[in-house]
Short mmCIF file of C-alpha atoms in Angstrom, two decimals:
data_model
loop_
_atom_site.label_atom_id
_atom_site.label_comp_id
_atom_site.label_asym_id
_atom_site.label_seq_id
_atom_site.Cartn_x
_atom_site.Cartn_y
_atom_site.Cartn_z
CA LEU A 1 38.03 100.89 -44.24
CA ALA A 2 40.42 98.08 -45.26
CA LEU A 3 41.28 95.69 -42.43
CA ASN A 4 42.77 92.59 -43.95
CA SER A 5 43.90 92.30 -47.56
CA SER A 6 43.59 88.50 -47.39
CA CYS A 7 39.82 88.69 -46.90
CA SER A 8 37.57 88.26 -49.95
CA SER A 9 34.92 90.84 -49.05
CA ASN A 10 33.21 92.86 -51.70
CA ILE A 11 32.49 96.54 -51.66
CA LEU A 12 29.10 97.32 -50.14
CA ASN A 13 26.32 96.31 -52.56
CA ALA A 14 23.93 99.17 -51.98
CA THR A 15 21.39 97.70 -54.48
CA LEU A 16 20.37 95.40 -51.68
CA CYS A 17 18.93 98.48 -49.98
CA THR A 18 15.69 100.21 -50.95
CA GLU A 19 17.41 103.49 -51.85
CA SER A 20 18.56 104.34 -55.36
CA VAL A 21 22.29 104.27 -56.10
CA PRO A 22 23.98 106.41 -58.78
CA ASP A 23 26.13 104.77 -61.41
CA LEU A 24 29.80 104.74 -60.34
CA SER A 25 31.29 105.29 -63.78
CA SER A 26 34.37 107.00 -62.37
CA SER A 27 36.82 105.64 -59.82
CA THR A 28 37.07 109.14 -58.37
CA GLU A 29 33.47 109.07 -57.13
CA PHE A 30 32.57 108.05 -53.57
CA ILE A 31 29.13 107.30 -52.09
CA TYR A 32 28.00 107.92 -48.52
CA THR A 33 24.97 105.76 -47.80
CA LEU A 34 22.62 105.14 -44.89
CA CYS A 35 22.10 101.61 -46.11
CA LYS A 36 22.21 99.20 -43.15
CA ILE A 37 22.65 95.77 -44.62
CA GLU A 38 24.51 94.73 -41.40
CA SER A 39 23.73 96.28 -38.03
CA ILE A 40 24.59 95.98 -34.33
CA ILE A 41 21.92 95.28 -31.72
CA GLY A 42 23.76 94.79 -28.42
CA ILE A 43 26.72 93.51 -26.38
CA SER A 44 27.12 91.03 -23.54
CA PRO A 45 28.56 90.97 -21.01
CA THR A 46 29.06 94.68 -20.47
CA GLU A 47 32.02 94.20 -18.13
CA GLY A 48 34.72 91.64 -17.45
CA PRO A 49 38.43 90.93 -16.94
CA MET A 50 41.13 89.41 -19.09
CA GLY A 51 39.85 86.24 -20.78
CA THR A 52 36.25 87.46 -21.00
CA GLN A 53 34.43 86.42 -24.19
CA VAL A 54 32.51 89.42 -25.48
CA THR A 55 29.51 88.73 -27.73
CA ILE A 56 28.32 91.36 -30.22
CA ARG A 57 24.74 90.68 -31.34
CA GLY A 58 23.54 91.92 -34.71
CA THR A 59 22.02 91.06 -38.08
CA ASN A 60 23.28 89.89 -41.46
CA PHE A 61 26.95 89.25 -40.55
CA THR A 62 27.66 87.80 -44.00
CA GLY A 63 31.41 88.41 -44.24
CA ASN A 64 34.33 86.23 -43.25
CA MET A 65 35.55 86.37 -39.64
CA CYS A 66 38.62 88.34 -40.72
CA ASP A 67 36.38 91.02 -42.27
CA TYR A 68 35.36 92.33 -38.86
CA ASP A 69 37.24 94.36 -36.30
CA ILE A 70 35.86 94.82 -32.78
CA GLN A 71 37.37 97.94 -31.24
CA ILE A 72 37.16 98.57 -27.49
CA GLY A 73 38.25 102.04 -26.52
CA SER A 74 40.52 104.02 -28.80
CA LYS A 75 43.36 101.52 -29.22
CA TYR A 76 42.39 97.94 -28.37
CA HIS A 77 41.31 95.50 -31.10
CA CYS A 78 39.61 92.49 -29.51
CA PRO A 79 40.59 89.26 -31.38
CA ILE A 80 37.50 87.57 -32.86
CA ILE A 81 37.36 83.85 -32.05
CA ASN A 82 33.96 82.95 -33.54
CA LYS A 83 31.07 84.33 -35.61
CA SER A 84 27.68 83.57 -37.00
CA SER A 85 25.21 85.61 -39.00
CA THR A 86 23.91 87.16 -35.76
CA GLN A 87 26.95 87.09 -33.44
CA LEU A 88 30.58 88.15 -33.32
CA ILE A 89 32.55 86.75 -30.37
CA CYS A 90 35.94 88.10 -29.28
CA GLN A 91 38.10 87.39 -26.23
CA ILE A 92 39.96 89.99 -24.10
CA THR A 93 43.68 89.13 -24.18
CA ALA A 94 46.32 89.68 -21.51
CA ASN A 95 48.19 93.00 -21.56
CA SER A 96 45.40 94.67 -23.51
CA MET A 97 46.39 97.98 -21.88
CA LEU A 98 42.69 98.76 -21.46
CA ASP A 99 42.02 101.32 -18.75
CA ALA A 100 40.33 99.35 -15.98
CA GLY A 101 37.19 100.64 -14.28
CA ILE A 102 36.15 102.97 -17.11
CA ASN A 103 33.34 102.41 -19.62
CA GLN A 104 34.91 102.05 -23.05
CA ILE A 105 33.04 102.69 -26.32
CA VAL A 106 32.75 99.55 -28.48
CA ARG A 107 32.55 99.77 -32.28
CA VAL A 108 32.56 97.15 -35.03
CA ALA A 109 34.21 97.85 -38.39
CA ARG A 110 33.56 95.90 -41.59
CA ASN A 111 36.29 95.48 -44.19
CA LEU A 112 35.92 97.90 -47.13
CA GLN A 113 32.67 99.27 -45.70
CA GLY A 114 33.37 101.12 -42.45
CA TYR A 115 31.77 101.04 -39.02
CA LEU A 116 28.51 99.14 -38.67
CA GLY A 117 25.53 101.10 -37.46
CA ASN A 118 23.88 100.45 -34.11
CA SER A 119 20.77 101.81 -32.44
CA ASN A 120 22.47 102.35 -29.09
CA GLN A 121 26.07 103.17 -28.23
CA LEU A 122 27.83 100.00 -27.05
CA GLN A 123 30.02 100.15 -23.96
CA PHE A 124 32.26 97.67 -22.14
CA ARG A 125 33.82 98.13 -18.70
CA PHE A 126 37.16 96.33 -18.41
CA LEU A 127 37.97 94.94 -14.96
CA SER A 128 41.44 94.31 -13.57
CA SER A 129 42.14 90.80 -12.34
CA ILE A 130 44.41 88.69 -10.15
CA SER A 131 45.52 85.42 -11.77
CA ASN A 132 48.22 84.23 -9.36
CA ILE A 133 49.78 85.01 -5.96
CA SER A 134 53.20 83.60 -5.08
CA PRO A 135 54.04 82.68 -2.42
CA THR A 136 50.80 82.53 -0.44
CA ILE A 137 52.53 81.94 2.91
CA GLY A 138 55.40 83.68 4.68
CA SER A 139 57.30 84.41 7.87
CA ILE A 140 55.39 86.12 10.69
CA TYR A 141 58.37 88.47 10.93
CA GLY A 142 57.74 89.77 7.42
CA GLY A 143 60.17 90.24 4.58
CA THR A 144 58.32 87.90 2.20
CA LEU A 145 58.51 89.12 -1.39
CA VAL A 146 54.99 88.49 -2.72
CA THR A 147 54.29 88.61 -6.46
CA ILE A 148 50.71 89.23 -7.58
CA ASP A 149 50.25 88.48 -11.27
CA GLY A 150 47.22 89.77 -13.11
CA ASP A 151 46.07 92.34 -15.61
CA GLY A 152 44.86 95.92 -15.71
CA PHE A 153 46.82 97.44 -12.84
CA ILE A 154 47.47 101.19 -13.10
CA SER A 155 50.42 102.55 -11.16
CA SER A 156 48.82 105.72 -9.88
CA ASP A 157 45.36 104.27 -9.16
CA THR A 158 45.91 100.75 -7.80
CA ARG A 159 45.72 99.79 -4.13
CA VAL A 160 46.40 96.39 -2.55
CA PHE A 161 44.74 95.22 0.65
CA ILE A 162 45.35 92.13 2.75
CA SER A 163 42.45 91.65 5.16
CA GLY A 164 41.55 95.32 4.85
CA VAL A 165 45.07 96.69 5.48
CA ASN A 166 46.56 98.80 2.68
CA TYR A 167 49.96 97.44 1.57
CA THR A 168 50.36 99.51 -1.61
CA HIS A 169 53.23 101.52 -0.09
CA ALA A 170 55.23 98.30 0.42
CA GLY A 171 55.61 97.44 -3.24
CA SER A 172 55.84 98.33 -6.90
CA LEU A 173 53.61 97.51 -9.84
CA SER A 174 53.24 97.31 -13.59
CA TYR A 175 50.18 96.69 -15.78
CA SER A 176 50.40 92.94 -15.17
CA ARG A 177 52.29 92.52 -11.88
CA ILE A 178 52.35 93.82 -8.31
CA ILE A 179 55.34 93.07 -6.08
CA LEU A 180 55.21 93.83 -2.36
CA THR A 181 57.23 92.99 0.73
CA THR A 182 55.23 91.89 3.75
CA PRO A 183 55.72 93.57 7.12
CA PRO A 184 55.78 91.58 10.39
CA GLN A 185 52.36 90.26 11.43
CA LEU A 186 52.06 89.03 15.00
CA THR A 187 48.27 89.35 15.44
CA TYR A 188 46.54 87.66 12.51
CA VAL A 189 48.73 84.58 12.09
CA ASP A 190 48.00 81.09 10.76
CA VAL A 191 44.82 82.23 8.97
CA ASN A 192 44.16 82.80 5.29
CA LEU A 193 43.70 86.54 4.79
CA THR A 194 41.95 87.77 1.65
CA VAL A 195 44.04 89.69 -0.87
CA ARG A 196 42.16 92.37 -2.79
CA ALA A 197 43.29 94.86 -5.39
CA PHE A 198 41.37 97.96 -6.41
CA VAL A 199 41.88 100.01 -9.56
CA ARG A 200 40.21 103.31 -8.86
CA THR A 201 36.98 102.17 -7.14
CA SER A 202 36.66 98.83 -8.95
CA GLN A 203 37.80 95.65 -7.22
CA SER A 204 39.99 93.31 -9.25
CA VAL A 205 38.46 89.98 -10.17
CA CYS A 206 40.12 86.99 -8.51
CA LEU A 207 40.67 84.39 -11.24
CA MET A 208 42.04 81.86 -8.72
CA SER A 209 39.91 79.60 -6.55
CA SER A 210 40.72 82.09 -3.77
CA CYS A 211 43.11 85.02 -3.39
CA TYR A 212 44.78 84.91 0.01
CA PHE A 213 48.04 85.24 1.96
CA SER A 214 48.92 83.77 5.35
CA TRP A 215 51.62 84.58 7.91
CA LYS A 216 52.57 81.08 9.16
CA THR A 217 54.06 80.36 12.58
CA LEU A 218 55.20 76.83 11.78
CA LEU A 219 57.31 77.82 8.80
CA THR A 220 58.85 80.95 10.35
CA PRO A 221 62.64 80.40 10.63
CA HIS A 222 64.59 81.28 13.80
CA PHE A 223 68.22 81.89 14.78
CA ASP A 224 68.90 80.66 18.33
CA SER A 225 72.69 80.76 18.94
CA VAL A 226 76.01 81.64 17.29
CA SER A 227 79.56 80.43 17.81
CA PRO A 228 82.05 82.05 18.15
CA GLN A 229 80.55 85.27 19.47
CA TRP A 230 83.24 87.55 18.07
CA ILE A 231 84.81 88.37 14.70
CA ASN A 232 88.48 89.23 14.21
CA ASP A 233 89.26 88.93 10.50
CA THR A 234 87.91 86.12 8.32
CA THR A 235 85.70 84.11 10.69
CA ASN A 236 83.64 80.95 10.27
CA LEU A 237 80.36 81.13 12.19
CA THR A 238 78.05 78.29 13.20
CA ILE A 239 74.47 79.46 13.75
CA THR A 240 71.86 77.12 15.23
CA GLY A 241 68.15 77.62 14.69
CA ARG A 242 64.83 76.16 13.55
CA ASN A 243 62.87 75.84 10.30
CA LEU A 244 65.89 76.86 8.22
CA LEU A 245 64.91 74.49 5.39
CA THR A 246 61.32 75.72 5.33
CA GLY A 247 59.74 75.53 1.89
CA GLY A 248 62.63 73.50 0.46
CA SER A 249 65.15 76.27 1.03
CA THR A 250 68.72 75.82 -0.19
CA MET A 251 71.98 77.69 0.38
CA ALA A 252 71.17 79.83 -2.65
CA ASP A 253 67.96 81.03 -0.96
CA ILE A 254 69.39 82.19 2.37
CA ASP A 255 71.09 85.50 3.11
CA VAL A 256 72.94 86.17 6.36
CA SER A 257 74.47 89.56 7.07
CA ILE A 258 76.24 91.38 9.89
CA ASN A 259 76.13 95.18 9.64
CA SER A 260 75.39 94.84 5.89
CA ASN A 261 78.40 92.51 5.43
CA ILE A 262 77.46 89.21 3.81
CA CYS A 263 78.22 86.01 5.72
CA ASN A 264 78.65 83.48 2.88
CA VAL A 265 76.77 80.27 3.69
CA THR A 266 78.88 77.14 3.15
CA GLU A 267 76.74 74.50 4.91
CA MET A 268 73.04 74.39 5.70
CA GLY A 269 70.63 72.15 7.58
CA ASN A 270 67.19 72.62 9.09
CA GLU A 271 68.70 73.42 12.50
CA SER A 272 72.09 74.98 11.71
CA ILE A 273 74.11 76.82 9.11
CA THR A 274 77.81 77.58 8.69
CA CYS A 275 78.87 80.82 7.07
CA THR A 276 82.07 82.82 6.56
CA VAL A 277 82.30 86.56 7.13
CA ILE A 278 85.27 88.64 5.99
CA SER A 279 85.94 91.68 8.17
CA VAL A 280 83.23 93.76 9.81
CA GLU A 281 83.48 97.24 11.33
CA ALA A 282 84.26 97.03 15.03
CA GLY A 283 81.18 97.01 17.25
CA GLN A 284 78.28 94.85 18.39
CA TYR A 285 75.71 93.91 15.76
CA THR A 286 72.55 91.86 15.32
CA ILE A 287 72.82 88.90 12.94
CA ILE A 288 70.23 89.39 10.19
CA GLY A 289 68.79 86.48 8.19
CA PHE A 290 66.45 86.17 5.21
CA ILE A 291 65.15 83.19 3.20
CA ASP A 292 63.94 83.84 -0.33
CA GLY A 293 60.29 82.86 -0.68
CA ILE A 294 59.76 82.76 3.09
CA GLY A 295 60.91 86.10 4.49
CA ASN A 296 62.80 87.30 7.53
CA ILE A 297 64.45 84.96 10.02
CA TYR A 298 63.63 85.80 13.64
CA SER A 299 66.91 86.75 15.30
CA THR A 300 67.98 88.51 18.48
CA LEU A 301 71.53 87.17 18.18
CA THR A 302 74.33 89.69 18.58
CA ILE A 303 77.99 89.30 17.71
CA THR A 304 81.00 91.49 18.47
CA SER A 305 83.51 92.53 15.83
CA GLU A 306 86.79 93.30 17.54
CA ALA A 307 88.81 96.50 17.18
CA LEU A 308 92.31 95.23 16.47
CA ILE A 309 95.62 96.60 15.17
CA SER A 310 98.21 93.99 14.17
CA THR A 311 100.96 95.85 12.29
CA ILE A 312 101.98 99.37 11.30
CA VAL A 313 104.67 100.23 8.74
CA PRO A 314 106.86 102.20 8.66
CA LEU A 315 107.70 102.91 12.29
CA MET A 316 110.59 105.25 11.38
CA SER A 317 110.11 108.41 9.33
CA SER A 318 111.71 111.56 8.02
CA ILE A 319 111.17 114.49 10.37
CA TYR A 320 109.41 116.18 7.45
CA GLY A 321 106.88 113.34 7.04
CA GLY A 322 105.44 112.48 3.63
CA ALA A 323 105.74 108.68 3.68
CA THR A 324 102.64 106.49 3.35
CA MET A 325 101.83 104.71 6.61
CA THR A 326 99.97 101.40 6.32
CA ILE A 327 97.97 100.21 9.33
CA VAL A 328 96.81 96.58 9.23
CA GLY A 329 94.21 95.27 11.62
CA HIS A 330 90.51 94.53 11.83
CA GLY A 331 87.31 96.45 12.30
CA PHE A 332 88.06 99.68 10.46
CA SER A 333 85.34 101.61 8.65
CA LYS A 334 85.50 101.70 4.86
CA ASN A 335 84.42 105.34 5.00
CA ILE A 336 87.49 107.60 5.12
CA SER A 337 85.47 110.39 6.73
CA GLN A 338 84.80 108.10 9.71
CA ILE A 339 88.51 107.51 10.43
CA GLN A 340 91.01 109.67 12.29
CA VAL A 341 94.67 108.71 12.59
CA THR A 342 96.78 110.89 14.87
CA ILE A 343 100.59 110.79 15.06
CA GLY A 344 101.67 112.68 18.12
CA THR A 345 99.40 115.72 18.00
CA ASN A 346 99.19 115.87 14.20
CA ILE A 347 96.56 114.36 11.92
CA CYS A 348 97.74 111.70 9.45
CA PRO A 349 95.44 112.36 6.43
CA VAL A 350 93.75 109.08 5.42
CA ILE A 351 93.94 108.31 1.69
CA GLN A 352 92.53 104.76 1.63
CA ALA A 353 90.53 102.52 3.96
CA THR A 354 89.12 98.99 4.04
CA ASN A 355 87.86 96.93 6.97
CA ASN A 356 91.38 95.59 7.56
CA ARG A 357 93.73 98.30 6.27
CA ILE A 358 94.21 102.06 6.53
CA GLN A 359 96.71 104.18 4.62
CA CYS A 360 97.59 107.76 5.54
CA ILE A 361 100.33 110.30 4.77
CA ILE A 362 102.68 110.85 7.72
CA PRO A 363 102.62 114.53 8.78
CA PRO A 364 105.85 116.48 9.48
CA GLN A 365 107.20 116.50 13.04
CA GLY A 366 109.30 119.64 12.93
CA ASN A 367 113.07 120.04 12.93
CA SER A 368 114.11 117.38 15.44
CA SER A 369 113.96 113.65 16.10
CA GLY A 370 111.59 112.01 18.55
CA SER A 371 109.11 109.18 19.14
CA VAL A 372 105.37 109.87 19.22
CA ASN A 373 102.29 107.74 19.80
CA ILE A 374 100.04 106.53 16.98
CA SER A 375 96.31 106.54 17.73
CA ILE A 376 93.43 105.36 15.54
CA ILE A 377 89.74 106.18 15.90
CA SER A 378 87.26 104.61 13.47
CA HIS A 379 83.49 105.29 13.52
CA GLN A 380 83.92 106.75 17.03
CA ILE A 381 85.64 103.62 18.35
CA SER A 382 89.16 104.03 19.74
CA PHE A 383 91.43 101.16 18.68
CA PRO A 384 93.90 99.90 21.30
CA SER A 385 97.44 100.77 20.18
CA SER A 386 100.91 100.75 21.74
CA PHE A 387 102.64 101.62 18.46
CA THR A 388 104.95 104.64 18.21
CA LEU A 389 106.55 106.38 15.23
CA ASN A 390 110.21 107.39 15.43
CA TYR A 391 110.87 110.67 13.59
CA ASN A 392 114.60 110.23 12.88
CA GLU A 393 116.83 113.01 11.57
CA THR A 394 119.60 110.54 10.70
CA VAL A 395 117.46 108.93 7.94
CA THR A 396 115.83 112.17 6.78
CA PRO A 397 116.73 113.24 3.20
CA ASN A 398 118.48 116.62 3.43
CA ILE A 399 119.16 119.10 0.61
CA THR A 400 122.05 121.49 1.25
CA SER A 401 122.37 123.15 -2.18
CA ILE A 402 121.41 123.00 -5.86
CA SER A 403 123.19 124.01 -9.04
CA PRO A 404 122.20 126.04 -10.96
CA THR A 405 119.64 127.99 -8.94
CA PHE A 406 117.89 129.37 -12.00
CA GLY A 407 117.35 128.45 -15.64
CA ASN A 408 114.57 127.24 -17.89
CA SER A 409 112.71 124.05 -18.71
CA SER A 410 114.92 121.08 -19.68
CA GLN A 411 117.69 122.44 -17.44
CA VAL A 412 119.92 119.75 -15.86
CA LEU A 413 119.81 120.24 -12.09
CA HIS A 414 122.34 118.99 -9.52
CA ILE A 415 120.87 118.44 -6.05
CA ILE A 416 123.45 118.08 -3.26
CA GLY A 417 122.83 116.72 0.25
CA ASP A 418 122.57 113.34 2.00
CA ASN A 419 120.23 110.37 2.65
CA PHE A 420 118.93 110.50 -0.92
CA VAL A 421 118.83 106.71 -1.34
CA GLY A 422 116.77 104.43 0.90
CA VAL A 423 114.94 101.11 0.70
CA GLY A 424 112.26 102.68 -1.50
CA GLN A 425 112.23 104.60 -4.75
CA THR A 426 113.60 108.14 -4.78
CA THR A 427 111.69 110.97 -6.50
CA ALA A 428 112.80 114.57 -7.05
CA PHE A 429 110.38 117.49 -7.33
CA VAL A 430 110.74 121.09 -8.44
CA GLY A 431 107.56 122.65 -7.15
CA ASN A 432 104.89 120.03 -7.77
CA THR A 433 106.54 118.86 -11.01
CA LYS A 434 108.77 115.79 -11.13
CA CYS A 435 112.40 116.34 -12.05
CA ILE A 436 113.43 113.35 -14.17
CA ILE A 437 116.30 111.62 -12.32
CA ARG A 438 119.28 110.68 -14.52
CA ASN A 439 121.68 109.63 -11.78
CA SER A 440 121.50 109.33 -7.99
CA SER A 441 123.59 108.48 -4.95
CA GLN A 442 123.36 109.12 -1.23
CA ASN A 443 124.73 112.65 -1.67
CA LEU A 444 123.91 113.71 -5.24
CA ILE A 445 120.94 113.60 -7.59
CA ILE A 446 121.19 114.73 -11.21
CA CYS A 447 117.82 115.36 -12.84
CA THR A 448 116.29 117.17 -15.81
CA ILE A 449 113.62 119.76 -15.15
CA ASP A 450 110.38 118.89 -16.89
CA LEU A 451 109.26 120.97 -19.88
CA SER A 452 105.90 121.61 -18.21
CA LEU A 453 107.34 123.59 -15.27
CA ALA A 454 105.82 127.07 -15.06
CA ALA A 455 107.95 130.16 -14.64
CA GLY A 456 108.60 131.34 -11.09
CA HIS A 457 110.24 130.32 -7.80
CA HIS A 458 109.82 126.65 -6.90
CA SER A 459 110.94 124.71 -3.84
CA VAL A 460 113.13 121.67 -4.50
CA ARG A 461 112.21 118.49 -2.61
CA ILE A 462 113.35 114.87 -2.46
CA HIS A 463 110.94 112.07 -1.53
CA VAL A 464 112.19 108.61 -0.54
CA ASP A 465 109.48 105.97 -0.30
CA VAL A 466 108.99 104.50 3.19
CA VAL A 467 111.16 107.29 4.69
CA GLY A 468 109.42 110.45 3.45
CA ASN A 469 110.29 114.00 2.39
CA SER A 470 113.38 116.17 2.58
CA ASN A 471 113.51 119.81 3.62
CA SER A 472 111.89 122.18 1.11
CA ASN A 473 113.67 125.46 1.82
CA ILE A 474 115.94 125.40 -1.26
CA PHE A 475 114.50 127.15 -4.34
CA TYR A 476 114.97 127.04 -8.09
CA THR A 477 113.85 129.89 -10.35
CA ASN A 478 112.46 128.91 -13.73
CA ASP A 479 112.85 131.77 -16.17
CA LEU A 480 110.03 133.13 -18.29
CA SER A 481 110.99 133.65 -21.92
CA VAL A 482 109.36 134.68 -25.20
CA THR A 483 111.01 133.45 -28.40
CA ASN A 484 108.54 134.29 -31.16
CA THR A 485 105.16 135.83 -32.01
CA THR A 486 103.02 135.02 -35.05
CA PRO A 487 101.95 137.30 -36.63
CA SER A 488 104.42 139.87 -35.39
CA GLU A 489 102.47 142.92 -36.53
CA GLY A 490 98.88 144.06 -36.67
CA GLY A 491 96.48 146.99 -36.62
CA TYR A 492 96.30 149.60 -33.85
CA GLY A 493 92.67 148.69 -33.20
CA GLY A 494 93.58 145.26 -31.82
CA GLY A 495 91.42 142.13 -31.99
CA LEU A 496 94.11 140.06 -33.74
CA SER A 497 94.76 136.49 -32.57
CA THR A 498 98.50 136.24 -31.96
CA THR A 499 100.40 133.06 -31.08
CA ILE A 500 103.28 133.59 -28.64
CA LEU A 501 105.99 130.95 -28.24
CA GLY A 502 108.42 130.66 -25.36
CA HIS A 503 108.78 128.87 -21.99
CA GLY A 504 107.11 128.93 -18.58
CA PHE A 505 103.53 129.79 -19.52
CA ASN A 506 101.85 127.17 -17.30
CA GLY A 507 101.23 129.53 -14.38
CA THR A 508 97.73 130.15 -13.09
CA ASP A 509 98.10 133.95 -13.29
CA VAL A 510 99.36 134.80 -16.79
CA ASN A 511 99.28 138.45 -17.82
CA VAL A 512 100.34 139.50 -21.34
CA THR A 513 100.81 143.13 -22.42
CA ILE A 514 101.56 144.63 -25.84
CA CYS A 515 102.75 148.24 -25.87
CA ASN A 516 101.85 148.41 -22.16
CA GLN A 517 98.25 147.41 -22.92
CA THR A 518 96.81 144.15 -21.58
CA CYS A 519 95.66 141.56 -24.12
CA LEU A 520 91.89 141.35 -24.45
CA SER A 521 92.10 137.64 -23.62
CA VAL A 522 94.83 135.07 -23.03
CA GLN A 523 94.57 131.34 -23.69
CA VAL A 524 97.43 129.16 -22.42
CA VAL A 525 97.79 126.32 -24.92
CA SER A 526 100.85 124.72 -23.29
CA ASN A 527 103.87 125.67 -21.25
CA ASP A 528 105.50 126.77 -24.53
CA GLN A 529 102.57 128.44 -26.31
CA LEU A 530 99.77 130.89 -25.62
CA ILE A 531 97.30 132.86 -27.71
CA CYS A 532 96.67 136.56 -27.12
CA ILE A 533 93.90 138.70 -28.61
CA THR A 534 95.73 141.98 -29.16
CA PRO A 535 94.49 145.14 -27.39
CA ASP A 536 93.60 148.53 -28.85
CA VAL A 537 96.81 150.62 -28.74
CA SER A 538 95.62 153.58 -30.81
#
């Protein structure tokens, strides 16, 4: 067994034993011997935590210190720090990954000789330990993030107790650290409560003078009052209280939130703070505070976020709807599913929402002009609104005819009507595909049909931003055509991959037949190309 090539050990000199040794004339020969020039007698201590100095007692330890390897368990090699002819001393290091609470077999190996013999099997029981607890004091209302540093913790078998109460569920742990968040403690306050950790059934060794935590009344921070008592957009709040600078707290240590919205602290003293909050969902909420290293701030303060609508645009629309309505105010939910905008009796589908803005697509009114009420409900709160939308036929884009009424992709289309130009951009559609506008006026749009348009009947529609959609009862027919097949011939048995070129293939229901037999499979490559696996026509 070779441990360290820098050591100057010799191969075992068996002549020092009483037994006879054959002549090793060949390097291919190997001797097993019971010769015990060096031997192990015992170990002390037989248990201990990180930092423990383990002494192996024995006889005739004649090698250099680097010739020996003390192995605890199957993987850990304990670093030797001292030796004599009768003792080897090693020290358990941090993060040894030894399994705490279990007796581990201890063996000693000698360089170029193997494991040393011993009369009794040596065992060592590694103990987990606690080396530091920070902080050791916290708010009586809980929330203190406590870090317990140590060694030998095992995630599935470690429990943490403070004065006999199990707090394991309140934290997380690794081999060398336990982190837990304290709950409120209103009974046992202002006393040092013992912190204990157990790995399996073995209690961790406290390496500190004492391992304790205390819920302290005098350092517990409080919120007492807030001004103003409402929020309506970006609002600066002044909150008075006590013990806000406990433990040397700074602005970086304190968190203030209202319904999970951060109130950014800009000024801080022991008895007051100033913070700025930007938009909060409408409703009444408790102000929540937390100081890093201390815990939760006691607070029963409530504040009201107002439900407010300031502007809505546009307030005039095409009778066919389609324009994007923007509602600006305060107190909206960010969750689209929590918002309902109603225009008249029709839902305005919400497409975007923040705390101060909602956007929705104006629904159609019908075939006539008229004013209707706009109502907004967010997270079950009805927002006060006196706004109305004027559906106005005189501004509605109107298509009266198109020319031609049929053709193929890349066809130039003339759209005739009125109100085609407004304050916003004008877009033409054939079906759901844009028709590229080449020229436009109030009464005429000339556009080129996109090459991706599938074959079939498609409604023609004009959309003017801010105003909305035109009528959609005028139709254009895009022809289906086949211009080429490659290869153009094949066997009667089918199975041939054939490429078909043409126009209008982008439909969702494409059926291809050859000699009145349906292709085995059809793959649409583009609007101009598809691949057919030919059928059996025998």
